[in-house]
Every structure is written in structure tokens, then in C-alpha cells.
Coordinates of C-alpha atoms in Angstrom, one line a residue:
Chain L
M286 CA -21.8 71.3 4.8
F287 CA -22.3 74.4 2.8
V288 CA -26.0 75.2 3.0
A289 CA -25.9 79.0 3.1
R290 CA -28.1 80.7 0.5
A291 CA -27.2 84.3 -0.5
P292 CA -28.3 86.5 -3.3
C293 CA -26.7 85.4 -6.5
E294 CA -23.1 86.9 -6.6
F295 CA -22.0 85.4 -9.9
R296 CA -24.5 85.9 -12.7
P297 CA -23.7 84.1 -15.8
I298 CA -23.3 86.3 -18.9
L299 CA -25.9 84.4 -20.8
P300 CA -29.2 83.7 -19.1
G301 CA -29.1 80.7 -16.9
P302 CA -29.0 79.5 -13.3
C303 CA -26.9 81.3 -10.7
L304 CA -23.2 80.3 -10.9
T305 CA -23.0 80.4 -7.0
D306 CA -25.3 77.4 -6.8
T307 CA -23.2 75.5 -9.3
I308 CA -20.0 76.2 -7.5
L309 CA -21.6 75.2 -4.1
T310 CA -23.0 72.0 -5.4
E311 CA -19.7 71.0 -7.0
T312 CA -17.7 71.9 -3.9
N313 CA -20.1 69.8 -1.8
A314 CA -19.7 66.8 -4.0
A315 CA -15.9 67.1 -4.0
M316 CA -15.8 67.3 -0.2
A317 CA -18.1 64.3 0.1
A318 CA -15.9 62.4 -2.3
L319 CA -12.8 63.2 -0.3
A320 CA -14.5 62.0 2.9
D321 CA -15.6 58.9 1.1
R322 CA -12.1 58.3 -0.2
A323 CA -10.6 58.7 3.2
A324 CA -13.1 56.2 4.6
I325 CA -12.3 53.8 1.8
T326 CA -8.6 54.1 2.2
A327 CA -8.9 53.6 6.0
K328 CA -11.0 50.5 5.4
A329 CA -8.6 49.1 2.9
A330 CA -5.7 49.7 5.3
R331 CA -7.6 47.9 8.0
N332 CA -8.4 44.9 5.7
D333 CA -4.8 45.0 4.5
A334 CA -3.4 44.8 8.1
R335 CA -5.9 42.1 9.0
F336 CA -4.9 40.0 6.0
R337 CA -1.3 40.4 6.8
R338 CA -2.0 39.2 10.4
M339 CA -3.9 36.2 9.1
A340 CA -1.0 35.2 6.8
G341 CA 1.5 35.7 9.7
A342 CA -0.7 33.6 12.0
A343 CA -0.8 30.8 9.4
A344 CA 2.9 30.8 9.2
A345 CA 3.1 30.8 13.0
A346 CA 0.7 27.8 13.0
V347 CA 3.5 25.8 11.2
L348 CA 5.9 26.6 13.9
L349 CA 3.2 25.7 16.5
I350 CA 2.7 22.3 14.9
F351 CA 6.3 21.6 15.2
A352 CA 6.6 22.7 18.8
G353 CA 3.4 20.8 19.5
V354 CA 4.8 17.6 18.1
I355 CA 7.9 17.8 20.4
G356 CA 5.8 18.9 23.4
A357 CA 3.3 16.1 22.9
L358 CA 5.9 13.5 22.6
L359 CA 7.8 14.7 25.6
M360 CA 4.6 14.8 27.7
G361 CA 3.5 11.3 26.5
A362 CA 7.0 9.8 27.1
L363 CA 7.2 11.3 30.6
P364 CA 6.2 8.1 32.5
A365 CA 8.9 6.1 30.5
F366 CA 11.5 8.8 31.3
K367 CA 10.7 8.5 35.0
A368 CA 10.7 4.7 35.0
F369 CA 13.8 4.0 32.9
G370 CA 15.8 7.2 32.5
F371 CA 18.8 6.8 30.3
S372 CA 18.8 3.0 30.6
F373 CA 15.9 3.0 28.0
L374 CA 18.5 3.7 25.4
T375 CA 20.8 0.9 26.5
T376 CA 18.5 -2.0 27.3
D377 CA 17.5 -4.4 24.6
A378 CA 14.8 -6.2 26.8
W379 CA 11.2 -5.6 25.8
R380 CA 8.8 -7.5 28.0
P381 CA 5.5 -5.8 28.2
S382 CA 4.1 -8.4 30.6
R383 CA 6.8 -7.4 33.2
E384 CA 6.8 -3.7 32.2
I385 CA 10.4 -3.7 31.1
F386 CA 11.1 -1.7 28.1
G387 CA 14.3 -1.0 26.2
A388 CA 14.8 0.8 22.9
V389 CA 17.9 -0.9 21.6
G390 CA 16.1 -3.6 19.5
P391 CA 13.8 -1.2 17.5
I392 CA 16.7 1.4 17.1
Y393 CA 18.9 -1.3 15.8
G394 CA 16.3 -2.5 13.4
T395 CA 15.6 1.0 12.2
L396 CA 19.3 1.8 11.5
V397 CA 20.0 -1.6 10.0
T398 CA 17.0 -1.7 7.6
S399 CA 17.8 1.9 6.5
A400 CA 21.5 1.1 6.0
I401 CA 20.6 -1.9 3.8
A402 CA 18.1 0.2 1.9
M403 CA 20.6 3.0 1.2
L404 CA 23.4 0.6 0.3
I405 CA 21.2 -0.8 -2.5
A406 CA 19.1 2.1 -3.5
L407 CA 21.8 4.8 -3.6
P408 CA 24.0 3.3 -6.3
V409 CA 21.0 1.9 -8.3
G410 CA 19.2 5.3 -8.0
I411 CA 22.2 7.3 -9.1
G412 CA 22.7 4.8 -11.9
I413 CA 19.1 5.4 -13.1
A414 CA 19.6 9.2 -12.9
V415 CA 22.8 9.0 -14.9
F416 CA 21.1 6.8 -17.4
L417 CA 18.2 9.2 -17.7
T418 CA 20.3 12.3 -18.1
E419 CA 23.2 11.1 -20.2
L420 CA 22.6 7.7 -21.9
C421 CA 18.9 7.2 -22.5
P422 CA 17.8 7.8 -26.0
R423 CA 16.0 11.2 -26.0
P424 CA 12.5 10.1 -26.9
L425 CA 12.5 7.7 -23.9
R426 CA 13.8 10.2 -21.3
R427 CA 10.6 12.0 -20.6
P428 CA 8.4 8.9 -20.3
I429 CA 10.8 7.0 -18.1
G430 CA 11.4 10.1 -16.0
I431 CA 7.7 10.7 -15.5
A432 CA 7.1 7.0 -14.7
I433 CA 9.7 7.2 -12.0
E434 CA 8.3 10.4 -10.5
L435 CA 4.9 8.8 -10.4
L436 CA 6.3 5.6 -8.7
A437 CA 7.9 7.8 -6.1
G438 CA 4.4 9.0 -5.1
I439 CA 2.9 5.5 -4.6
P440 CA 1.8 4.9 -1.0
S441 CA 4.3 2.8 1.0
I442 CA 1.6 0.4 2.0
I443 CA 1.5 -0.9 -1.6
Y444 CA 5.2 -1.8 -1.3
G445 CA 4.4 -3.4 2.1
I446 CA 1.7 -5.8 0.9
W447 CA 3.7 -6.6 -2.2
G448 CA 6.6 -7.5 0.1
L449 CA 4.4 -9.6 2.3
F450 CA 2.5 -11.6 -0.4
V451 CA 5.0 -11.7 -3.3
F452 CA 8.5 -10.9 -2.4
A453 CA 8.9 -12.6 1.0
P454 CA 7.8 -16.0 -0.3
W455 CA 9.9 -15.7 -3.4
F456 CA 12.9 -14.6 -1.4
Q457 CA 12.5 -17.5 1.0
L458 CA 12.3 -20.1 -1.7
H459 CA 14.8 -18.7 -4.2
V460 CA 17.4 -16.8 -2.1
Q461 CA 17.3 -17.9 1.5
E462 CA 17.0 -21.6 1.0
P463 CA 19.9 -21.9 -1.5
V464 CA 22.0 -19.3 0.5
L465 CA 21.7 -20.9 4.0
P466 CA 23.5 -24.2 3.3
A467 CA 26.0 -22.3 1.1
V468 CA 27.2 -20.0 3.9
E469 CA 27.3 -22.8 6.5
G470 CA 30.9 -23.0 7.8
V471 CA 32.0 -19.7 6.2
P472 CA 33.0 -17.5 9.1
V473 CA 31.4 -14.0 8.7
L474 CA 28.7 -14.9 6.2
E475 CA 27.4 -17.7 8.4
T476 CA 26.7 -15.2 11.2
L477 CA 25.2 -12.6 9.0
F478 CA 23.1 -14.8 6.8
G479 CA 22.6 -17.9 8.9
G480 CA 19.5 -19.2 10.8
Y481 CA 16.3 -20.2 9.2
A482 CA 14.6 -19.3 6.0
Y483 CA 11.6 -17.3 7.3
G484 CA 11.1 -15.2 4.2
I485 CA 10.3 -12.1 6.4
G486 CA 13.0 -10.5 8.5
V487 CA 15.4 -7.5 8.8
F488 CA 17.0 -8.1 5.5
T489 CA 13.7 -8.5 3.6
A490 CA 12.5 -5.2 5.2
G491 CA 15.7 -3.5 4.1
L492 CA 15.2 -4.8 0.5
I493 CA 11.5 -3.6 0.4
L494 CA 12.7 -0.2 1.8
S495 CA 15.3 0.0 -0.9
I496 CA 12.8 -0.6 -3.6
M497 CA 10.5 2.0 -2.1
I498 CA 13.1 4.8 -1.9
L499 CA 14.7 3.9 -5.2
P500 CA 12.3 6.1 -7.4
F501 CA 12.7 9.0 -4.9
I502 CA 16.5 8.9 -5.1
A503 CA 16.5 8.5 -8.9
A504 CA 14.1 11.4 -9.3
V505 CA 15.9 13.8 -7.0
T506 CA 19.4 12.9 -8.4
R507 CA 18.1 13.3 -12.0
D508 CA 16.8 16.8 -11.0
V509 CA 20.1 17.7 -9.6
L510 CA 22.2 16.4 -12.5
E511 CA 20.0 18.4 -14.8
T512 CA 21.1 21.6 -13.1
V513 CA 24.7 20.9 -14.4
P514 CA 25.2 23.5 -17.1
S515 CA 25.5 21.9 -20.6
V516 CA 28.5 24.3 -21.3
L517 CA 30.6 22.6 -18.6
K518 CA 29.9 19.1 -20.0
E519 CA 30.4 20.2 -23.6
A520 CA 33.7 21.8 -22.7
A521 CA 34.8 18.5 -21.1
Y522 CA 33.7 16.5 -24.1
G523 CA 35.5 19.0 -26.3
L524 CA 38.7 18.2 -24.5
G525 CA 38.2 14.5 -25.4
S526 CA 36.7 13.2 -22.2
T527 CA 34.6 10.1 -22.2
Q528 CA 31.1 10.0 -20.7
W529 CA 32.4 8.4 -17.6
E530 CA 35.0 11.1 -17.1
V531 CA 32.5 13.8 -17.7
M532 CA 30.2 12.3 -15.1
R533 CA 32.9 11.6 -12.6
K534 CA 35.0 14.7 -12.9
V535 CA 32.5 17.4 -14.0
A536 CA 28.8 16.5 -13.4
I537 CA 29.0 14.7 -10.1
P538 CA 31.4 17.2 -8.4
Y539 CA 29.2 20.0 -9.7
A540 CA 26.0 18.4 -8.3
R541 CA 27.6 16.8 -5.2
T542 CA 25.8 18.8 -2.6
G543 CA 22.5 18.2 -4.2
V544 CA 23.1 14.4 -4.6
V545 CA 24.1 14.2 -0.9
G546 CA 21.1 16.3 0.1
G547 CA 18.7 14.2 -1.9
A548 CA 20.3 11.0 -0.4
M549 CA 19.8 12.4 3.1
L550 CA 16.1 13.1 2.3
A551 CA 15.8 9.5 1.1
L552 CA 17.5 8.4 4.3
G553 CA 15.0 10.4 6.4
R554 CA 12.2 8.6 4.5
A555 CA 13.7 5.2 5.1
L556 CA 14.3 5.8 8.8
G557 CA 10.7 6.9 9.4
E558 CA 9.0 4.5 7.0
T559 CA 6.3 2.4 8.7
M560 CA 4.1 0.5 6.3
A561 CA 6.7 -0.9 4.0
V562 CA 8.6 -2.3 7.0
T563 CA 5.9 -3.4 9.4
F564 CA 4.5 -6.1 7.0
V565 CA 7.8 -7.9 6.5
I566 CA 10.1 -7.3 9.4
G567 CA 8.8 -10.0 11.6
N568 CA 8.2 -7.9 14.8
S569 CA 10.6 -9.4 17.2
H570 CA 12.4 -7.3 19.7
R571 CA 15.3 -9.7 20.0
I572 CA 18.5 -8.6 18.2
A573 CA 19.8 -11.5 16.2
A574 CA 23.3 -11.5 14.6
S575 CA 21.7 -12.9 11.4
L576 CA 20.2 -10.3 9.0
F577 CA 17.7 -13.1 7.9
A578 CA 16.2 -13.3 11.4
P579 CA 13.1 -11.3 12.3
G580 CA 13.5 -8.0 14.0
T581 CA 11.6 -4.8 14.6
S582 CA 12.0 -1.1 13.8
I583 CA 10.8 1.9 15.8
S584 CA 7.9 2.6 13.5
A585 CA 7.0 -1.0 13.2
A586 CA 6.9 -1.5 16.9
I587 CA 4.7 1.6 17.3
A588 CA 2.3 0.6 14.5
N589 CA 2.0 -3.0 15.8
E590 CA 1.8 -2.5 19.5
F591 CA 0.3 0.9 20.2
T592 CA -3.4 0.0 20.1
E593 CA -2.6 -3.1 22.1
A594 CA -0.6 -1.3 24.8
T595 CA -2.6 -1.8 27.9
S596 CA -0.6 0.0 30.6
E597 CA 0.3 3.7 30.9
L598 CA 4.0 2.7 30.9
Y599 CA 3.7 0.6 27.8
T600 CA 2.2 3.5 25.8
A601 CA 4.8 5.9 27.2
A602 CA 7.6 3.6 26.2
L603 CA 6.2 3.5 22.6
I604 CA 5.8 7.2 22.5
E605 CA 9.4 7.7 23.7
L606 CA 10.4 5.4 20.8
G607 CA 8.5 7.9 18.6
L608 CA 10.4 10.8 20.2
I609 CA 13.8 9.0 19.5
L610 CA 12.7 8.4 15.9
F611 CA 11.6 12.1 15.5
L612 CA 15.0 13.3 16.8
I613 CA 17.0 10.9 14.5
T614 CA 15.0 12.1 11.4
F615 CA 15.2 15.6 12.5
I616 CA 19.0 15.6 12.4
V617 CA 19.1 13.8 9.1
L618 CA 16.4 16.1 7.5
S619 CA 17.9 19.3 8.8
A620 CA 21.3 18.3 7.3
A621 CA 19.5 17.5 4.0
Q622 CA 17.7 20.9 4.0
L623 CA 20.7 22.9 4.7
M624 CA 22.6 21.2 1.9
L625 CA 19.8 21.5 -0.7
R626 CA 19.4 25.2 0.3
R627 CA 23.1 25.9 -0.3
L628 CA 22.6 24.3 -3.7
E629 CA 19.6 26.6 -4.4
R630 CA 21.7 29.7 -3.5
A631 CA 24.5 28.6 -5.7
A632 CA 22.0 28.2 -8.5
G633 CA 21.0 31.8 -7.9
K634 CA 17.5 31.3 -6.8
Chain U
M248 CA 27.6 9.8 -28.3
T249 CA 31.0 11.3 -28.3
A250 CA 33.7 8.6 -28.6
P251 CA 36.9 10.5 -28.9
A252 CA 38.8 9.3 -32.0
A253 CA 42.4 9.5 -30.8
P254 CA 45.0 8.0 -33.3
R255 CA 45.8 4.5 -32.2
T256 CA 49.4 4.8 -33.3
L257 CA 50.2 7.2 -30.5
A258 CA 52.1 6.2 -27.4
N259 CA 49.0 6.7 -25.3
T260 CA 47.2 3.7 -26.8
G261 CA 47.3 1.8 -23.5
L262 CA 45.8 4.8 -21.7
Y263 CA 43.2 5.3 -24.4
L264 CA 42.1 1.6 -24.2
R265 CA 41.9 1.8 -20.5
R266 CA 39.7 4.9 -20.7
R267 CA 37.5 3.3 -23.3
F268 CA 37.2 0.2 -21.1
A269 CA 36.2 2.3 -18.1
N270 CA 33.6 4.2 -20.0
G271 CA 32.1 1.0 -21.4
L272 CA 31.9 -0.4 -17.9
F273 CA 30.3 2.7 -16.7
I274 CA 27.7 2.6 -19.4
V275 CA 26.9 -1.1 -18.8
L276 CA 26.7 -0.5 -15.0
S277 CA 24.3 2.4 -15.3
L278 CA 22.2 0.6 -17.8
A279 CA 22.1 -2.4 -15.5
A280 CA 21.1 -0.2 -12.6
A281 CA 18.3 1.3 -14.7
V282 CA 17.0 -2.1 -15.8
F283 CA 17.4 -3.6 -12.3
G284 CA 15.4 -0.8 -10.7
L285 CA 12.7 -0.5 -13.4
V286 CA 12.2 -4.3 -13.4
W287 CA 11.4 -4.3 -9.7
L288 CA 9.0 -1.4 -10.0
A289 CA 7.3 -3.0 -13.0
M290 CA 6.9 -6.2 -11.1
I291 CA 5.2 -4.4 -8.2
L292 CA 2.8 -2.7 -10.6
T293 CA 1.9 -5.8 -12.5
T294 CA 1.2 -7.8 -9.4
L295 CA -0.9 -4.9 -8.1
L296 CA -2.9 -4.6 -11.3
G297 CA -3.3 -8.4 -11.6
N298 CA -4.6 -9.0 -8.1
G299 CA -6.3 -5.7 -7.8
F300 CA -8.4 -6.1 -11.0
A301 CA -9.2 -9.6 -10.0
A302 CA -10.8 -8.3 -6.7
L303 CA -12.4 -5.3 -8.4
G304 CA -16.2 -5.2 -8.8
P305 CA -19.2 -3.2 -7.9
H306 CA -19.5 -4.9 -4.5
L307 CA -16.4 -3.0 -3.4
F308 CA -18.3 0.2 -3.5
T309 CA -21.7 -1.0 -2.3
E310 CA -21.0 -3.3 0.6
P311 CA -19.2 -2.8 3.9
T312 CA -16.2 -4.8 5.1
P313 CA -17.3 -8.3 5.9
P314 CA -16.4 -10.6 8.8
P315 CA -14.1 -13.4 7.7
G316 CA -15.7 -16.0 5.5
S317 CA -18.5 -14.0 4.1
M318 CA -18.8 -11.7 1.1
G319 CA -18.4 -7.9 1.4
G320 CA -16.8 -4.8 0.0
L321 CA -15.0 -1.7 1.1
S322 CA -17.8 0.9 1.1
N323 CA -17.3 2.0 4.7
A324 CA -13.6 2.3 4.2
I325 CA -14.0 4.3 1.0
F326 CA -16.5 6.5 2.7
G327 CA -14.2 7.0 5.7
S328 CA -11.2 7.9 3.5
V329 CA -13.2 10.4 1.5
V330 CA -14.6 12.0 4.6
M331 CA -11.4 12.3 6.5
S332 CA -9.4 13.5 3.4
T333 CA -11.9 16.0 2.5
G334 CA -12.0 17.3 6.0
A335 CA -8.1 17.5 6.2
V336 CA -8.1 19.4 2.8
L337 CA -10.7 21.8 3.9
L338 CA -8.9 22.6 7.2
G339 CA -5.3 22.4 5.9
T340 CA -5.6 24.3 2.6
P341 CA -6.5 27.8 4.0
I342 CA -3.7 27.5 6.6
G343 CA -1.2 26.2 4.1
V344 CA -2.1 28.7 1.4
L345 CA -1.9 31.7 3.9
A346 CA 1.4 30.5 5.4
G347 CA 2.9 30.0 1.9
T348 CA 1.7 33.5 1.0
Y349 CA 3.3 34.9 4.1
L350 CA 6.6 33.3 3.0
A351 CA 6.4 34.5 -0.6
E352 CA 4.7 37.9 -0.3
Y353 CA 5.3 39.4 3.1
A354 CA 8.6 38.1 4.5
R355 CA 10.5 36.5 1.6
Y356 CA 13.9 37.1 3.1
G357 CA 13.0 37.5 6.8
R358 CA 14.7 35.6 9.6
L359 CA 11.3 34.3 10.7
S360 CA 10.6 33.0 7.2
F361 CA 13.9 31.1 7.1
L362 CA 12.8 29.4 10.4
V363 CA 9.3 28.7 9.1
R364 CA 10.6 27.3 5.8
F365 CA 13.0 25.1 7.7
V366 CA 10.5 23.8 10.2
N367 CA 8.0 23.3 7.4
G368 CA 10.5 21.2 5.5
N369 CA 11.1 19.0 8.6
V370 CA 7.4 18.5 9.2
L371 CA 6.9 17.7 5.5
S372 CA 9.3 14.8 5.7
A373 CA 8.8 13.9 9.3
P374 CA 7.8 10.2 9.9
S375 CA 4.0 10.2 9.6
I376 CA 3.6 7.8 12.4
V377 CA 5.1 10.4 14.8
L378 CA 2.6 12.9 13.6
G379 CA -0.1 10.3 14.4
L380 CA 1.4 10.1 18.0
F381 CA 1.2 13.9 18.2
I382 CA -2.5 13.8 17.5
Y383 CA -3.0 10.9 19.7
E384 CA -1.7 12.9 22.6
L385 CA -3.5 16.1 21.6
V386 CA -7.0 14.7 20.7
V387 CA -7.4 11.0 21.4
R388 CA -6.1 11.0 25.0
P389 CA -8.1 14.0 26.2
M390 CA -11.3 12.7 24.4
G391 CA -10.7 9.2 25.8
H392 CA -11.5 7.3 22.6
F393 CA -10.5 7.2 18.9
S394 CA -12.4 9.3 16.5
A395 CA -12.7 10.3 12.9
I396 CA -11.9 13.9 14.1
A397 CA -8.6 12.8 15.3
G398 CA -7.9 11.0 12.0
T399 CA -8.9 14.1 10.1
L400 CA -6.6 16.3 12.2
A401 CA -3.7 13.9 11.8
L402 CA -4.1 14.1 8.0
T403 CA -4.4 17.9 8.2
V404 CA -1.0 18.0 9.8
I405 CA 0.3 16.3 6.7
V406 CA -1.6 18.4 4.3
I407 CA -0.4 21.8 5.6
P408 CA 3.4 21.5 4.9
V409 CA 2.7 20.2 1.4
V410 CA 0.5 23.1 0.6
V411 CA 2.9 25.6 2.2
R412 CA 5.8 24.4 0.1
T413 CA 4.0 24.4 -3.2
T414 CA 2.1 27.7 -2.6
E415 CA 5.4 29.5 -1.8
N416 CA 7.1 28.1 -4.9
M417 CA 4.3 28.9 -7.2
L418 CA 3.9 32.4 -5.9
L419 CA 7.6 32.9 -6.4
L420 CA 7.1 32.2 -10.1
V421 CA 4.7 35.1 -10.5
P422 CA 6.6 38.0 -12.1
N423 CA 7.2 41.1 -9.9
G424 CA 6.0 43.3 -12.8
L425 CA 2.4 42.1 -12.1
R426 CA 2.7 43.1 -8.4
E427 CA 4.2 46.5 -9.2
A428 CA 1.6 47.3 -11.8
A429 CA -1.2 46.6 -9.2
V430 CA 0.6 48.6 -6.5
A431 CA 1.0 51.5 -9.0
L432 CA -2.8 51.5 -9.4
G433 CA -3.2 52.0 -5.7
A434 CA -4.0 48.5 -4.6
T435 CA -3.0 47.4 -1.2
R436 CA -0.8 44.5 -0.5
A437 CA -3.8 42.3 0.4
H438 CA -5.5 43.3 -2.8
V439 CA -2.4 42.6 -4.9
I440 CA -2.2 39.2 -3.3
R441 CA -5.8 38.2 -3.6
I442 CA -6.7 39.8 -7.0
V443 CA -3.4 39.4 -8.8
T444 CA -0.9 37.0 -7.5
W445 CA -3.3 34.2 -6.2
R446 CA -5.0 34.4 -9.6
A447 CA -1.8 34.3 -11.5
A448 CA -0.6 31.3 -9.4
R449 CA -4.1 29.5 -9.2
A450 CA -3.1 26.5 -11.2
G451 CA 0.0 26.0 -9.1
I452 CA -1.8 26.4 -5.8
I453 CA -4.3 23.8 -6.9
T454 CA -1.4 21.5 -7.8
G455 CA -0.3 21.7 -4.2
V456 CA -3.6 20.8 -2.9
L457 CA -3.9 17.8 -5.3
L458 CA -0.4 16.6 -4.2
A459 CA -1.5 16.9 -0.7
V460 CA -4.6 14.7 -1.4
A461 CA -2.5 12.2 -3.2
R462 CA -0.1 12.1 -0.2
I463 CA -2.8 11.6 2.4
S464 CA -4.9 9.1 0.5
G465 CA -2.3 6.4 1.1
E466 CA -1.2 7.4 4.5
T467 CA -1.8 4.6 7.0
A468 CA 0.5 5.0 10.0
P469 CA -1.1 8.3 11.3
L470 CA -4.6 6.8 11.1
L471 CA -3.8 3.6 13.0
F472 CA -4.2 5.2 16.5
T473 CA -6.3 8.2 15.7
A474 CA -9.3 7.1 13.6
L475 CA -8.5 3.4 14.3
N476 CA -10.8 1.4 12.1
N477 CA -14.4 0.4 12.1
Q478 CA -16.0 -2.7 10.6
F479 CA -19.3 -1.0 10.0
M480 CA -20.4 2.0 8.1
S481 CA -20.3 4.9 10.4
T482 CA -21.1 8.6 9.9
D483 CA -20.2 9.6 13.5
L484 CA -17.3 11.9 13.4
T485 CA -16.7 11.5 17.1
G486 CA -16.3 7.7 16.8
P487 CA -13.8 5.4 15.1
M488 CA -14.0 5.3 11.4
A489 CA -12.7 3.0 8.8
S490 CA -10.3 4.1 6.1
L491 CA -9.0 2.3 3.0
P492 CA -5.3 2.1 4.2
A493 CA -6.3 0.9 7.7
V494 CA -8.5 -1.8 6.2
I495 CA -5.7 -2.9 3.9
F496 CA -3.4 -3.1 6.8
Q497 CA -5.8 -5.2 8.9
Y498 CA -6.9 -7.5 6.0
A499 CA -3.4 -8.1 4.6
M500 CA -2.1 -9.1 8.0
S501 CA -5.0 -11.5 8.5
P502 CA -4.9 -15.2 7.5
Y503 CA -8.0 -15.2 5.4
E504 CA -7.8 -15.5 1.6
D505 CA -10.9 -13.4 0.8
W506 CA -9.7 -10.6 3.1
H507 CA -6.4 -10.6 1.1
D508 CA -8.4 -10.1 -2.1
L509 CA -10.2 -7.2 -0.6
A510 CA -6.9 -5.8 0.5
W511 CA -5.6 -6.0 -3.1
G512 CA -8.7 -4.3 -4.4
G513 CA -8.3 -1.5 -1.9
A514 CA -4.6 -1.1 -2.8
L515 CA -5.6 -0.8 -6.5
L516 CA -8.2 1.8 -5.7
I517 CA -5.6 3.8 -3.6
T518 CA -2.9 3.6 -6.3
G519 CA -5.3 4.5 -9.0
T520 CA -6.4 7.6 -7.1
V521 CA -2.9 8.6 -6.3
L522 CA -1.7 8.2 -9.8
A523 CA -4.6 10.0 -11.3
L524 CA -4.2 12.9 -8.8
S525 CA -0.4 13.1 -9.6
I526 CA -1.0 13.2 -13.3
I527 CA -3.5 16.0 -13.0
A528 CA -1.2 17.9 -10.7
R529 CA 1.7 17.5 -13.2
L530 CA -0.4 18.8 -16.0
L531 CA -1.6 21.8 -13.9
E532 CA 2.0 22.5 -12.8
K533 CA 3.2 22.5 -16.4
K534 CA 0.4 24.9 -17.3
Q535 CA 1.5 27.1 -14.4
R536 CA 5.2 27.2 -15.4
N537 CA 4.4 28.1 -19.0

């Protein structure tokens, strides 16, 4: 730094300290401040870059989890791949004692219970959403809407034990027992709804699932229907349309992508749901023609048998079931996301 | 209500009546759907409240799960649930918040961000039992036994996508003017995020964490073969640990009446927790959006 001392070159006009000293001190301070500032800036830049890397790493962790799920399932299922190959997907035998495993039974159960659930929950859920957006008296809209959203968050195990303790016995006594003699001799119905009144079974599981996804479908559909601009609906009313016509020809077409996307999300939930199904499906790997008969689903099979699976191959077969479930839901969820994304873009987000 | 009043004398009376009939049918049907759906849900809630309150008592919190035929509570299960959920939130929140920040602040329109968002959405809705299998392969199999650590990690995998999604959405709500003002003062990107946008979105980010807690407090499937269950009070993180959902599953499937009562008590505790968390989260989110 500037430490040189010379005879005073700049004498102040009035008596006082030499101006050279003042200039030197101030210059020194300014230089020091500059150096400080450079150091601070450099430090800030380093911190900035580090923070950015951390955020990027966290985002990469999300990708890593996804890759890890696929990798772990593939690894775990390897013994089953080797033992059964493609025939795993075409065999319906499941005999742990003889180490024979086939996925058809659980896959059938998963697809049928989800289909039953969607067939019931979709129309009812859309009905609730329409009721909430168009017909419900205004003061009631918010409370009912909030109640439905809260119900959508209730853990599925609650629906499961309600199904086991309350719904299944009721269903056995008041639906199955009257229905069974009634369908006897009727061609198609006898096959679909024949057999014994167990209470639990594939149909009961589908019903419980439908009750579970109902609030979810209703909440999503209501959100989507609320994106329909009032101007569109008002214009249609102004032309003399009825409420039904406004809904069918204006609101639903406008919100179609969103409704379908929401329905696919709900389907993804139904396919992968474990606890609401496991309690009431009956856990039988046999495929029966009757929907009242006990069955199993992929998730129910895993939940019930995984900790009891004694052999390497048994565990691997269950993990391969998990892999199949993951792939099925991946396709459904991807489609749902792409649809909902298109909707968001259209809404200008 | 906007019933169009067309003159009945016109030639279109038939059409008019048909339209009115269709509309009436539509209203009746959607009303019926609403009543049908709400009745089921109300029935579930009343059963839960009835059976749950009957089983509720201080013993639930003070005594561990009993063998069949004797008295007991759920203290070990409550403890296990709290420990594993807390662990999952502590592990999952920083990762989730940072990843959500990356999506909203650093690479909002990037190709990679599109992929991360897509994958995150898939993990968010993926069957939780499959995520449990993942942790089984990753942790339980190498360790050789079930453990609370594995259970915590399984719940962490569920926490992360929830927090990522809400953090991103809430950061997107922060007006750009705030960021620009901070940048104009010479703040670096990291400063802007930590001092300005995170603070502005604080209520929203907390909402995400609460929603994640609500989600994991009822998760059963991923715990069944990671943390397993434990009939006794255990504080050993490397050993099996009880949790409320796992105990409910085991006790509800059992043939014993007093175990069923405990299952209902546990179910009520879980539902109460979830509802309380969701309500707080809703209030916070509303505060954030205003």
C-alpha cells in the first residue's frame, strides 16, 4: 500500500494537517474497500453457484428415485424372469408350495376391480361436480366442496376397514342373498352374479374402491368445470339453452381434456390402491366367472404374501407383480399428465 | 335458474317440452348422484366416529399393543408413526424444496425441467406399495432385516414429490417484480431465492410439507415390508418398528374383538390427524394465494 512519506506538497490555505496525508489515507481506504468488494463478490458468486448446484442435484434426485424404482424392481424380479419368462403373464396358476407362479389372477383382479370402481365413481363423481358448480345453492357450495376435498385425503385404510366391518356384512345380507336366487337361471347374470354370498369378493372390492376414488373424481372435475369461462355459459343461456344443454354442449366440451385427465389420475389410484382392496377382496388367486367370488389384485397379493414369501422365487414373483403394476400405472398416469398439461397450456399458465 | 320462457303457442312446443324434460332429468340425476355419493361418505364418517370414540381413552396413548385377550393401547404404534413420519419429513423436505426451487427459479422452461416435472408427477401418484418394494430391495435386502430406517426412507420417497409439486406451484405465484427488485439491488440468484422468494412463498411451502405429512400418516402399504411391525415399544431405528397403519391392518384382519376396537381407535386417530393437517394446510394456502 501507499506508505511513502514525503514533505508536505499540498499545504491547506488555512492552518491544518497536510492535505497529502488526507489524500493518501482516503486512497488507501478506497483501495481496500475495492479489494474487499471483489472478495465479497467472488464469495457471493461461489455461494450462488453452489446453491444452484444443490438445487440441480435435488432435481436430479427425483429422476434418480424414479430410475431406482425401475432398477430395483427389475433386479428383484430377475429370478422370476429367469424361471418363467413370458409365461408369467399367461399363467393363472399360483402355487407357492410347488413354486409355480402366474400373474393372470392378480392382473385380472386389478383390472376388474378398477373397471367396476370407474364405472360407478365416474358418473357419480361428475354428477357431484356438476351439482356443485351449477345447481347447488351458493351458500352450500363451499362447505360441500371443502368436505369433498377433505374426504379425498382420508387414508385408504379407513375405507378398507369400513368395507370389512360394515359394508361387506351388509352387502352379504341385503344385496347378495336376495340377488343370488333372483339371478338363478338367467343366462348372463347367473354367471356374473352367481355362486355364494361371501360378502367379500371382487365386486365388493370394486365398490369400496369406487367410494374411495369418488371424492377425488368429484374434486378434480369440479376444479376443471370451474375453469369454464362464465362468458361462454352466459352466452349459451342468453341463446335460451337449458342447464343440461349448457353443460353438455358448452361446459363439458370445453373441459373435456381435464375431465378425462382427472379420470385417468383416478384410474391410476384405483389400479395401485392396496389397503381399500386387500381387506375385502378375499385373496384367492383363482379367477372365477362370478364377480361375487373372492379374487385378488396385484397390490393385495403383494401386501398379503410378501412377508410370508419364504423362497427367493416367491419373493421375485411378487416383485415382478409390482413391476407389472408399476408399468400399468405408469402408462395411465403419463397419459393423465400429458392431458392435464395440455389443459394448463390452453388456460395460459 | 334460467328457465327459458318460450311462448307455448309456437310450433316448437313439442321440442320445448322435450328440452324441459331432458333438463329436469339432468337436474334430478345429478342431484341423485350428489346425494348418493355424500350419503356413502357420511356413513363411513359416522361409523368411524362411533366406533373410534368408543375405543378412545387415555390407555391408547399410555400402553403398548396387547396380546389377544388382554388390555392395552397403541403407544408403541403412535410413537413409531411419529418417529418415522418426522424422519421422512426431515429428510424429504430439503430435497423437495430444493428440487421445486430448481424447477421454478432456475430452469422453468428447460427440457430437463419438463422431464423432472413429468417423473415427479408419476412418482407422486405411483402405487405406494411399489415404492415400498423399491426400499425393500434398496435397504431391507442388503441389511438382511426390516428396520425403522427402511420405513422412514419409504415414507421419504412419498414426501419428496408432494413437496416438489407444491413448492414449485407456490414459487410460481411469487410476482416477478419482487425478484427483479432484488436483482436490481445487486443480489445474486441464490440471495434472491433465499431472502426474497422463499420468504414470500413461506406459507405455501409449509402447506406442501403439511400435505406430505397428511399423506404419509395414513400410508400402510409401503410400511408393511420395510418397517414391518413390532408388538413392543422400540426405539431402535435399525430394528422393526410399529406404526399406526400397520397395527390397524394387523388388528382389523384378526379375529379378536378387542383388537378390532383398537383398530377403530387407531383409525380415528389417523383420520383426525389427517383432517387437522389438511385444514391447516388449506388455511395456509389461502393465506398464500391472497
